[in-house]
Amino acid sequence: RNSIDELLDVDSITWTEEPYRGLETFDVEHAPIFYGREEETCDLLQRLRDQQEAGCAFVVIVGASGSGKSSLARAGVAANLVQHADDEGGKWQVSAFIPTLADQSLCYTLVRAIGEVLPELIDSEEATTNLTEGLAENAALTVKLTIAPAFTRAGEPVRLLLILDQMEELWTDRNTTAEDRESFLAALKALAESGHVAVLATLRSDFYPHAQQSPTFLQLKGKLGHVDLLAPDAASVQRLITEPARLAGLKFEQHEQSGRSLDEVILQDAAHDADALPLLEYTLSELYRQRNQEERLLTYAAYVELGGVEGAIGKRAEETFVALPADAQAALDEILPLLVSVDVAGEQAAVRRRAKVSDLTATPARQTLTDQLVAARFLTTDREGETPIASLAHEALLRSWDRIVGWINANRQQLRLRARVEQQQQRWEQQDREESLLLADGLPLDEGRQLVEEAPYLLTASTKDYIDASIAHQESNARKSRRVRTVVLSTIAALVVAMATGGFIAWQINEQNQQQAALEQRATAASGLVQRLLDVEALGLKVAID
């Protein structure tokens, strides 16, 4: 490859924008600067073909957070399919979505994604609603009768690659029930079996055991639809570092004393951490921003100033933070509960949480802080339907910015309690606030009370209302129990008195009966004695007469 690059004139500039993505995902349009995952891309393309032949075109990329799953799916696989159309199957189009960005149901979002390729399916809101309900109720029949014919009727042969990014949110999002999840997976299965749609999903490795508990998921992936994404080897990381710079006409500075090139030093530093890809990409992005523009040179001085790969993102975040006014700094503790959660389904590690921009900017101080974090690319913004939302740009911030790390450690237990309470709250809300789904008396309710007393700053208004409703329900039940107990005790006392009185009367009657019996016995005995005396007297008279 290097020899071919030289023949193609390595000094030519073919990429005029920034060649590194920082904490942002590589998308299809960034394929020219996406390096280091060539082998994995080929493997995934082959897996999709194999799965298609097996009857279900579904593949899931499983890897650690920050391993580059999303970029591989988009800038690797999707871009390759788009650039190399299949003459037999038709031109590929791509639609990517994240589960928790669904403004309505998961199936509704799926229908909207399909509609990007087949707009005739969603030419009205009624059509969209009907198709959504059809997928939720009988996905196989809906795909067979409605969606598959639409692909056939298309002006030119077309195939759709659906990228289901961050699939773990099917299990972490408190708005998704088990029924929602299975219905959605059934719809994906029907699409993947249609012959017109391929599905490529990304899943954090710590959630794979949870996915395995879904029979539909296991049917989807079959034997070949699972690819473990490992950390790239040194040669791949080197290409990730050097090739984008070459395309942009950039060079790495040589150290005067050691003679080592800066890219070699960066490669060595990145090799110490298998999870360093997002930090590495961010470091390269910052080096580009601080480059020597005249010489188009990435310099040692900038790298040292950044603190190397490991310290770059944390140091940059802290520098941005301390430059803010005092009131904006104080607001960090107010917005972190909105942006950070704890995964209760996996290893209970800290994870990102999406928040409404309106909540993050509820005060002038919060507004200032949020705006600066967005400008520095530590927060990214998006939309859920019509609602603007924001989240931390990458979970690397949860490990590399000491200020956030300290806050998480100080609040970890309370964050765990909140996550458990919120799961119960979601079930309660989805079941029309069924009383039986309120926090049960005992440990669940004790945890709710603990949150209210010790960490009210972690609670949204809706979660606080849920806990209050649970407490009120328990107290109401306790009052009812006390009233019932009072009635029962009074009844028991009355019965005891009645029984005691009845017993006394019975005793008196028994005594009287016993006395009467004794009198009758004595009377009988006296009567017998008199009769015997009379008999004796009669006998004596008879003797005397004789």
Coordinates of C-alpha atoms in Angstrom, one line a residue:
R1 CA 0.0 0.0 0.0
N2 CA 2.8 2.4 0.8
S3 CA 4.5 1.7 -2.5
I4 CA 1.2 2.3 -4.4
D5 CA 0.7 5.5 -2.4
E6 CA 4.1 6.7 -3.5
L7 CA 3.3 5.9 -7.1
L8 CA 0.0 7.9 -6.7
D9 CA 2.0 10.9 -5.5
V10 CA 1.8 11.0 -1.7
D11 CA 2.3 14.8 -1.6
S12 CA -1.0 15.5 -3.3
I13 CA -3.9 16.8 -1.1
T14 CA -7.1 14.9 -1.6
W15 CA -8.9 15.8 1.6
T16 CA -9.3 19.5 2.3
E17 CA -11.3 19.4 5.6
E18 CA -10.1 18.2 9.0
P19 CA -8.8 14.7 8.6
Y20 CA -9.6 13.5 12.1
R21 CA -13.0 13.1 13.7
G22 CA -12.2 13.7 17.3
L23 CA -15.0 12.2 19.4
E24 CA -17.5 12.2 16.6
T25 CA -18.4 9.1 14.5
F26 CA -17.1 8.5 11.0
D27 CA -20.0 8.5 8.7
V28 CA -20.4 7.3 5.1
E29 CA -19.0 10.6 3.7
H30 CA -15.9 10.2 5.8
A31 CA -14.9 6.9 4.2
P32 CA -11.9 8.4 2.4
I33 CA -10.2 9.2 5.8
F34 CA -11.4 6.0 7.6
Y35 CA -8.4 3.7 8.0
G36 CA -7.3 0.8 10.2
R37 CA -10.4 -1.4 9.8
E38 CA -10.0 -2.7 6.3
E39 CA -9.9 -6.4 7.3
E40 CA -12.9 -6.0 9.6
T41 CA -14.8 -4.3 6.8
C42 CA -14.2 -7.2 4.4
D43 CA -15.2 -9.7 7.0
L44 CA -18.5 -7.9 7.7
L45 CA -19.3 -7.6 4.0
Q46 CA -18.8 -11.4 3.6
R47 CA -20.8 -12.1 6.7
L48 CA -23.7 -10.1 5.3
R49 CA -23.5 -12.1 2.1
D50 CA -23.4 -15.4 4.0
Q51 CA -26.4 -14.3 6.1
Q52 CA -28.3 -13.3 3.0
E53 CA -27.8 -16.7 1.5
A54 CA -28.8 -18.3 4.8
G55 CA -32.1 -16.4 4.6
C56 CA -31.7 -13.7 7.2
A57 CA -29.4 -10.7 6.3
F58 CA -28.5 -9.6 9.8
V59 CA -25.1 -9.1 11.4
V60 CA -24.3 -7.6 14.8
I61 CA -20.9 -6.0 15.6
V62 CA -20.1 -6.7 19.3
G63 CA -17.4 -4.7 21.0
A64 CA -16.4 -2.6 23.9
S65 CA -17.4 1.0 24.3
G66 CA -15.1 3.2 22.2
S67 CA -13.9 0.3 20.0
G68 CA -15.2 2.0 16.8
K69 CA -18.3 -0.1 16.1
S70 CA -20.4 2.8 14.8
S71 CA -17.6 4.1 12.5
L72 CA -16.9 0.6 11.1
A73 CA -20.6 0.1 10.3
R74 CA -21.0 3.5 8.6
A75 CA -17.7 4.6 7.1
G76 CA -16.5 1.0 6.5
V77 CA -19.4 -1.4 5.5
A78 CA -22.1 1.1 4.5
A79 CA -19.7 3.2 2.4
N80 CA -18.3 0.1 0.7
L81 CA -21.8 -1.1 -0.3
V82 CA -22.8 2.3 -1.5
Q83 CA -19.7 2.7 -3.7
H84 CA -19.9 -0.8 -5.1
A85 CA -23.4 -1.5 -6.3
D86 CA -24.5 -5.0 -6.7
D87 CA -25.6 -5.5 -10.3
E88 CA -27.9 -8.4 -9.3
G89 CA -29.5 -6.9 -6.2
G90 CA -29.5 -3.3 -7.2
K91 CA -28.1 -0.1 -5.7
W92 CA -27.6 0.1 -2.0
Q93 CA -29.0 2.9 0.1
V94 CA -28.3 3.4 3.8
S95 CA -30.5 4.5 6.7
A96 CA -29.0 4.6 10.3
F97 CA -30.8 5.2 13.5
I98 CA -30.3 4.9 17.3
P99 CA -33.2 3.3 19.4
T100 CA -33.5 6.0 22.0
L101 CA -33.8 8.7 19.3
A102 CA -37.2 7.3 18.4
D103 CA -39.8 10.2 18.8
Q104 CA -42.5 7.6 19.1
S105 CA -42.4 3.8 19.1
L106 CA -39.4 1.8 17.8
C107 CA -41.5 0.4 15.0
Y108 CA -42.5 3.9 14.0
T109 CA -38.9 4.9 13.7
L110 CA -38.2 1.8 11.7
V111 CA -41.0 2.7 9.3
R112 CA -39.6 6.3 8.9
A113 CA -36.1 4.8 8.1
I114 CA -37.6 2.6 5.4
G115 CA -39.5 5.6 4.1
E116 CA -36.3 7.4 3.4
V117 CA -35.7 4.9 0.6
L118 CA -39.4 4.2 -0.3
P119 CA -41.2 7.5 0.3
E120 CA -44.4 6.1 -1.2
L121 CA -44.9 4.0 1.9
I122 CA -45.2 7.0 4.2
D123 CA -46.9 9.5 1.9
S124 CA -49.3 10.4 4.7
E125 CA -49.4 10.2 8.4
E126 CA -52.2 7.7 8.2
A127 CA -50.1 5.4 6.0
T128 CA -47.2 5.7 8.4
T129 CA -49.4 4.8 11.4
N130 CA -51.0 1.9 9.6
L131 CA -47.6 0.5 8.6
T132 CA -46.3 0.9 12.1
E133 CA -49.2 -0.9 13.6
G134 CA -48.9 -3.7 11.0
L135 CA -45.2 -4.2 11.8
A136 CA -46.0 -4.3 15.5
E137 CA -48.9 -6.8 15.2
N138 CA -47.7 -9.1 12.4
A139 CA -44.3 -8.1 11.0
A140 CA -43.9 -11.0 8.6
L141 CA -47.3 -10.4 6.9
T142 CA -46.8 -6.7 6.7
V143 CA -43.4 -7.0 5.1
K144 CA -44.7 -9.6 2.6
L145 CA -47.8 -7.7 1.5
T146 CA -46.7 -4.0 1.8
I147 CA -42.9 -3.4 2.1
A148 CA -41.5 -6.1 -0.2
P149 CA -43.8 -5.2 -3.1
A150 CA -42.7 -1.5 -2.7
F151 CA -39.1 -2.5 -3.3
T152 CA -40.1 -4.4 -6.4
R153 CA -42.1 -1.5 -7.8
A154 CA -39.1 0.9 -7.4
G155 CA -38.0 2.6 -10.6
E156 CA -34.6 0.9 -10.4
P157 CA -33.5 -2.1 -8.3
V158 CA -32.7 -0.8 -4.8
R159 CA -31.6 -2.5 -1.5
L160 CA -31.6 -1.0 1.9
L161 CA -28.9 -1.3 4.6
L162 CA -30.4 -0.5 8.0
I163 CA -27.8 0.4 10.6
L164 CA -29.1 -0.2 14.1
D165 CA -26.6 1.8 16.1
Q166 CA -26.1 1.4 19.9
M167 CA -28.4 -1.6 20.0
E168 CA -27.8 -1.9 23.8
E169 CA -30.2 0.9 24.3
L170 CA -33.0 -1.6 23.7
W171 CA -32.1 -2.8 27.2
T172 CA -30.9 0.4 28.9
D173 CA -33.6 2.8 27.8
R174 CA -36.2 3.0 30.5
N175 CA -38.8 3.8 27.8
T176 CA -38.5 0.4 26.2
T177 CA -40.4 -2.5 27.6
A178 CA -39.7 -6.2 27.0
E179 CA -42.8 -6.3 24.7
D180 CA -41.6 -3.3 22.7
R181 CA -38.2 -4.9 22.3
E182 CA -39.4 -8.2 21.1
S183 CA -41.9 -6.6 18.7
F184 CA -39.2 -4.5 17.2
L185 CA -36.8 -7.4 16.8
A186 CA -39.5 -9.4 15.1
A187 CA -39.9 -6.5 12.6
L188 CA -36.2 -6.5 12.0
K189 CA -36.2 -10.2 11.4
A190 CA -39.1 -9.9 8.9
L191 CA -37.2 -7.2 7.0
A192 CA -33.9 -9.1 7.1
E193 CA -35.7 -12.2 5.6
S194 CA -37.3 -10.2 2.8
G195 CA -34.4 -10.3 0.4
H196 CA -34.5 -6.5 0.0
V197 CA -33.1 -5.3 3.4
A198 CA -29.9 -6.1 5.3
V199 CA -29.5 -5.1 9.0
L200 CA -26.2 -4.2 10.6
A201 CA -26.3 -3.6 14.3
T202 CA -23.7 -2.5 16.8
L203 CA -23.9 -3.8 20.4
R204 CA -21.7 -3.1 23.5
S205 CA -20.1 -6.4 24.5
D206 CA -21.2 -6.1 28.2
F207 CA -24.9 -6.3 26.9
Y208 CA -24.4 -9.3 24.7
P209 CA -25.5 -11.7 27.6
H210 CA -28.8 -9.7 27.8
A211 CA -29.3 -9.9 24.1
Q212 CA -28.8 -13.7 24.2
Q213 CA -31.9 -14.0 26.4
S214 CA -34.0 -12.9 23.5
P215 CA -35.1 -15.8 21.3
T216 CA -35.8 -13.4 18.4
F217 CA -32.3 -12.0 18.6
L218 CA -30.8 -15.5 18.5
Q219 CA -32.9 -16.3 15.5
L220 CA -31.8 -13.1 13.8
K221 CA -28.0 -13.6 14.1
G222 CA -28.0 -17.4 13.6
K223 CA -24.6 -19.0 13.5
L224 CA -22.7 -16.4 11.4
G225 CA -24.4 -13.1 12.3
H226 CA -22.1 -12.2 15.2
V227 CA -18.7 -10.5 14.8
D228 CA -16.5 -9.6 17.8
L229 CA -14.6 -6.4 17.2
L230 CA -11.3 -6.4 18.8
A231 CA -8.8 -3.6 19.3
P232 CA -6.8 -2.9 16.1
D233 CA -3.3 -4.1 15.9
A234 CA -0.3 -1.8 15.8
A235 CA -0.2 -1.7 12.0
S236 CA -3.8 -0.7 11.8
V237 CA -3.4 2.0 14.4
Q238 CA -0.4 3.4 12.5
R239 CA -2.6 3.7 9.3
L240 CA -5.3 5.4 11.4
I241 CA -2.7 8.0 12.5
T242 CA -0.7 8.6 9.3
E243 CA -3.0 8.0 6.3
P244 CA -5.6 10.8 7.0
A245 CA -2.7 13.2 7.6
R246 CA -1.1 12.2 4.3
L247 CA -4.4 12.8 2.4
A248 CA -4.6 16.2 4.0
G249 CA -1.0 17.0 3.1
L250 CA 0.2 17.0 6.7
K251 CA 3.5 15.7 8.2
F252 CA 4.6 14.7 11.7
E253 CA 7.5 16.5 13.2
Q254 CA 10.8 14.7 13.8
H255 CA 12.3 14.9 17.3
E256 CA 15.7 16.7 17.1
Q257 CA 17.4 14.6 19.7
S258 CA 15.9 11.1 19.2
G259 CA 15.1 11.4 15.6
R260 CA 11.8 9.7 16.2
S261 CA 8.7 10.9 14.3
L262 CA 5.8 12.2 16.3
D263 CA 3.5 9.6 14.8
E264 CA 5.7 6.8 16.2
V265 CA 5.5 8.4 19.7
I266 CA 1.7 8.6 19.4
L267 CA 1.5 5.0 18.3
Q268 CA 3.5 3.8 21.3
D269 CA 1.4 5.8 23.7
A270 CA -1.9 4.6 22.3
A271 CA -0.7 1.0 22.4
H272 CA -0.9 1.1 26.3
D273 CA -4.7 1.2 26.3
A274 CA -6.9 -1.0 24.3
D275 CA -9.8 1.5 24.8
A276 CA -7.7 4.4 23.6
L277 CA -9.3 4.8 20.1
P278 CA -11.6 7.8 21.0
L279 CA -8.8 9.4 23.0
L280 CA -6.4 8.9 20.2
E281 CA -8.7 10.3 17.6
Y282 CA -9.4 13.3 19.9
T283 CA -5.7 13.9 20.4
L284 CA -5.1 13.8 16.6
S285 CA -7.9 16.3 16.1
E286 CA -6.4 18.7 18.7
L287 CA -3.0 18.3 17.1
Y288 CA -4.5 19.3 13.8
R289 CA -6.1 22.4 15.3
Q290 CA -2.8 23.4 16.8
R291 CA -0.7 22.5 13.7
N292 CA 2.0 24.7 12.2
Q293 CA -0.2 26.0 9.3
E294 CA 2.7 27.3 7.2
E295 CA 4.6 24.1 7.2
R296 CA 1.5 21.9 7.6
L297 CA 3.2 20.2 10.5
L298 CA 1.9 18.4 13.5
T299 CA 4.3 19.3 16.3
Y300 CA 5.8 17.8 19.4
A301 CA 5.2 21.0 21.3
A302 CA 1.4 20.7 20.8
Y303 CA 1.5 17.0 21.8
V304 CA 3.3 17.8 25.0
E305 CA 1.0 20.7 25.8
L306 CA -2.0 18.3 25.3
G307 CA -0.6 15.8 27.8
G308 CA -0.3 13.0 25.4
V309 CA -3.1 10.6 24.3
E310 CA -4.2 9.7 27.8
G311 CA -4.4 13.3 29.2
A312 CA -5.6 15.1 26.1
I313 CA -9.3 15.0 26.5
G314 CA -9.4 15.4 30.3
K315 CA -7.0 18.3 30.2
R316 CA -8.8 20.0 27.4
A317 CA -12.2 19.6 29.2
E318 CA -10.7 21.0 32.4
E319 CA -9.2 24.0 30.6
T320 CA -12.5 24.7 29.0
F321 CA -14.2 24.4 32.4
V322 CA -11.9 26.6 34.5
A323 CA -12.2 29.4 31.9
L324 CA -15.9 29.7 32.7
P325 CA -17.5 32.1 35.1
A326 CA -17.9 30.8 38.7
D327 CA -21.7 30.5 38.4
A328 CA -21.3 28.4 35.2
Q329 CA -18.8 26.1 36.9
A330 CA -21.2 25.6 39.8
A331 CA -23.9 24.6 37.3
L332 CA -21.9 21.4 36.4
D333 CA -23.2 19.6 39.5
E334 CA -26.7 20.6 38.3
I335 CA -26.4 19.2 34.8
L336 CA -24.3 16.0 35.5
P337 CA -27.3 14.2 37.0
L338 CA -29.1 14.8 33.6
L339 CA -26.1 13.5 31.6
V340 CA -24.8 10.6 33.6
S341 CA -26.4 7.4 34.6
V342 CA -25.4 3.9 35.8
D343 CA -26.0 0.8 33.8
V344 CA -28.1 -1.6 36.0
A345 CA -28.4 -4.3 33.3
G346 CA -24.6 -4.7 32.6
E347 CA -21.6 -4.1 34.9
Q348 CA -23.1 -1.1 36.7
A349 CA -20.6 1.2 35.0
A350 CA -21.2 4.9 34.4
V351 CA -22.9 5.5 31.0
R352 CA -24.0 8.6 29.1
R353 CA -27.6 9.8 29.4
R354 CA -29.5 12.0 26.9
A355 CA -31.1 15.1 28.3
K356 CA -33.4 17.8 27.0
V357 CA -31.6 20.9 26.0
S358 CA -34.3 22.9 27.7
D359 CA -33.4 21.2 31.0
L360 CA -29.6 21.7 30.5
T361 CA -30.2 25.4 29.8
A362 CA -32.9 26.1 32.4
T363 CA -30.9 28.9 34.1
P364 CA -28.4 31.5 32.7
A365 CA -25.5 29.7 34.4
R366 CA -26.5 26.3 32.9
Q367 CA -27.0 28.0 29.5
T368 CA -23.4 29.4 29.6
L369 CA -22.0 26.0 30.6
T370 CA -23.9 24.0 28.1
D371 CA -23.1 26.4 25.2
Q372 CA -19.4 26.2 26.0
L373 CA -19.4 22.4 26.3
V374 CA -21.1 22.1 22.9
A375 CA -18.7 24.6 21.3
A376 CA -15.8 22.5 22.6
R377 CA -17.5 19.3 21.3
F378 CA -17.7 17.7 24.7
L379 CA -21.5 17.8 24.3
T380 CA -23.3 16.8 21.1
T381 CA -26.8 17.8 20.2
D382 CA -29.6 16.0 18.4
R383 CA -33.3 15.7 18.3
E384 CA -35.9 13.2 19.6
G385 CA -38.8 14.0 17.4
E386 CA -39.3 17.7 17.8
T387 CA -37.4 17.9 21.1
P388 CA -33.7 19.1 21.1
I389 CA -31.5 16.8 23.2
A390 CA -27.8 16.7 24.1
S391 CA -25.4 14.1 25.5
L392 CA -21.7 13.8 26.3
A393 CA -19.8 13.3 23.1
H394 CA -18.2 10.0 24.3
E395 CA -18.1 7.8 27.3
A396 CA -14.3 8.4 27.3
L397 CA -15.1 11.6 29.2
L398 CA -16.6 9.6 32.0
R399 CA -13.1 8.0 32.5
S400 CA -10.7 10.7 31.5
W401 CA -12.1 14.0 33.0
D402 CA -11.1 13.9 36.7
R403 CA -13.9 16.3 37.6
I404 CA -16.6 13.9 36.3
V405 CA -14.8 10.8 37.6
G406 CA -14.8 12.3 41.1
W407 CA -18.5 13.2 40.9
I408 CA -19.4 9.7 39.7
N409 CA -17.5 8.1 42.5
A410 CA -19.2 10.4 45.1
N411 CA -22.7 9.6 43.7
R412 CA -22.3 6.0 42.4
Q413 CA -24.6 4.4 45.0
Q414 CA -27.3 7.0 44.6
L415 CA -27.0 6.7 40.8
R416 CA -27.6 3.0 41.1
L417 CA -30.6 3.5 43.3
R418 CA -32.0 6.1 40.8
A419 CA -31.5 3.8 37.8
R420 CA -33.5 1.0 39.6
V421 CA -36.3 3.4 40.6
E422 CA -36.5 4.8 37.1
Q423 CA -36.9 1.3 35.7
Q424 CA -39.9 0.7 38.0
Q425 CA -41.2 4.2 37.2
Q426 CA -41.2 3.5 33.5
R427 CA -43.3 0.3 33.9
W428 CA -45.7 2.2 36.1
E429 CA -46.1 5.0 33.5
Q430 CA -46.6 2.5 30.6
Q431 CA -49.3 0.6 32.5
D432 CA -51.4 3.7 33.1
R433 CA -50.0 4.2 36.6
E434 CA -51.2 0.9 37.8
E435 CA -51.0 0.9 41.7
S436 CA -49.4 -2.5 41.9
L437 CA -46.3 -1.1 40.0
L438 CA -45.6 1.5 42.6
L439 CA -42.5 0.9 44.7
A440 CA -43.3 -2.0 47.0
D441 CA -43.0 -1.7 50.8
G442 CA -39.6 -2.8 52.0
L443 CA -36.3 -2.4 50.2
P444 CA -37.7 -0.8 47.0
L445 CA -39.6 1.9 48.9
D446 CA -36.7 2.4 51.4
E447 CA -34.4 3.1 48.4
G448 CA -36.9 5.7 47.1
R449 CA -37.0 7.4 50.4
Q450 CA -33.2 7.3 50.6
L451 CA -33.0 9.1 47.2
V452 CA -35.4 11.8 48.3
E453 CA -33.6 12.4 51.6
E454 CA -29.9 12.0 50.4
A455 CA -29.8 12.9 46.7
P456 CA -32.9 15.0 45.6
Y457 CA -30.6 16.7 43.1
L458 CA -30.4 13.5 41.1
L459 CA -34.2 13.3 40.6
T460 CA -36.3 14.7 37.8
A461 CA -39.7 16.0 38.7
S462 CA -41.4 12.9 37.3
T463 CA -39.3 10.5 39.3
K464 CA -39.8 12.6 42.5
D465 CA -43.6 12.4 41.8
Y466 CA -43.3 8.6 41.4
I467 CA -41.6 8.2 44.7
D468 CA -44.0 10.5 46.4
A469 CA -46.9 8.5 45.0
S470 CA -45.4 5.3 46.2
I471 CA -44.9 6.7 49.7
A472 CA -48.5 8.0 49.8
H473 CA -49.8 4.7 48.6
Q474 CA -47.9 2.8 51.2
E475 CA -49.1 5.2 54.0
S476 CA -52.7 4.9 52.8
N477 CA -52.3 1.1 52.9
A478 CA -50.8 1.4 56.4
R479 CA -53.8 3.5 57.6
K480 CA -56.2 1.0 56.1
S481 CA -54.3 -1.8 57.8
R482 CA -54.5 0.0 61.2
R483 CA -58.3 0.6 60.8
V484 CA -58.8 -3.1 59.9
R485 CA -56.6 -4.1 62.8
T486 CA -58.6 -1.9 65.2
V487 CA -61.9 -3.4 64.0
V488 CA -60.5 -6.9 64.2
L489 CA -59.1 -6.4 67.7
S490 CA -62.4 -4.8 68.9
T491 CA -64.3 -7.8 67.5
I492 CA -62.0 -10.2 69.1
A493 CA -62.3 -8.4 72.4
A494 CA -66.1 -8.5 72.2
L495 CA -66.0 -12.1 71.3
V496 CA -63.7 -12.8 74.3
V497 CA -66.1 -11.0 76.6
A498 CA -69.1 -12.8 75.1
M499 CA -67.3 -16.1 75.5
A500 CA -66.3 -15.3 79.1
T501 CA -69.8 -14.3 79.9
G502 CA -71.2 -17.4 78.2
G503 CA -68.7 -19.5 80.0
F504 CA -69.7 -18.1 83.4
I505 CA -73.3 -18.7 82.7
A506 CA -72.6 -22.2 81.5
W507 CA -70.6 -22.8 84.6
Q508 CA -73.4 -21.6 86.8
I509 CA -75.9 -23.8 84.9
N510 CA -73.5 -26.7 85.3
E511 CA -73.2 -26.0 89.0
Q512 CA -76.9 -25.9 89.4
N513 CA -77.3 -29.1 87.4
Q514 CA -74.7 -30.8 89.5
Q515 CA -76.4 -29.6 92.7
Q516 CA -79.8 -30.8 91.4
A517 CA -78.3 -34.1 90.4
A518 CA -76.7 -34.5 93.9
L519 CA -80.1 -33.7 95.5
E520 CA -81.8 -36.2 93.3
Q521 CA -79.2 -38.8 94.2
R522 CA -79.7 -38.0 97.9
A523 CA -83.4 -38.1 97.5
T524 CA -83.2 -41.4 95.7
A525 CA -80.9 -42.8 98.4
A526 CA -83.2 -41.6 101.2
S527 CA -86.2 -43.1 99.4
G528 CA -84.4 -46.4 99.2
L529 CA -83.5 -46.3 102.9
V530 CA -87.1 -45.6 103.8
Q531 CA -88.3 -48.4 101.7
R532 CA -85.9 -50.8 103.3
L533 CA -87.0 -49.6 106.8
L534 CA -90.6 -50.2 105.8
D535 CA -89.7 -53.6 104.5
V536 CA -88.0 -54.4 107.8
E537 CA -90.9 -53.1 109.8
A538 CA -93.3 -55.2 107.8
L539 CA -91.2 -58.2 108.3
G540 CA -91.1 -57.7 112.1
L541 CA -94.9 -57.4 112.2
K542 CA -95.3 -60.5 110.2
V543 CA -93.0 -62.4 112.6
A544 CA -94.8 -61.0 115.6
I545 CA -98.1 -62.2 114.3
D546 CA -96.8 -65.6 113.6

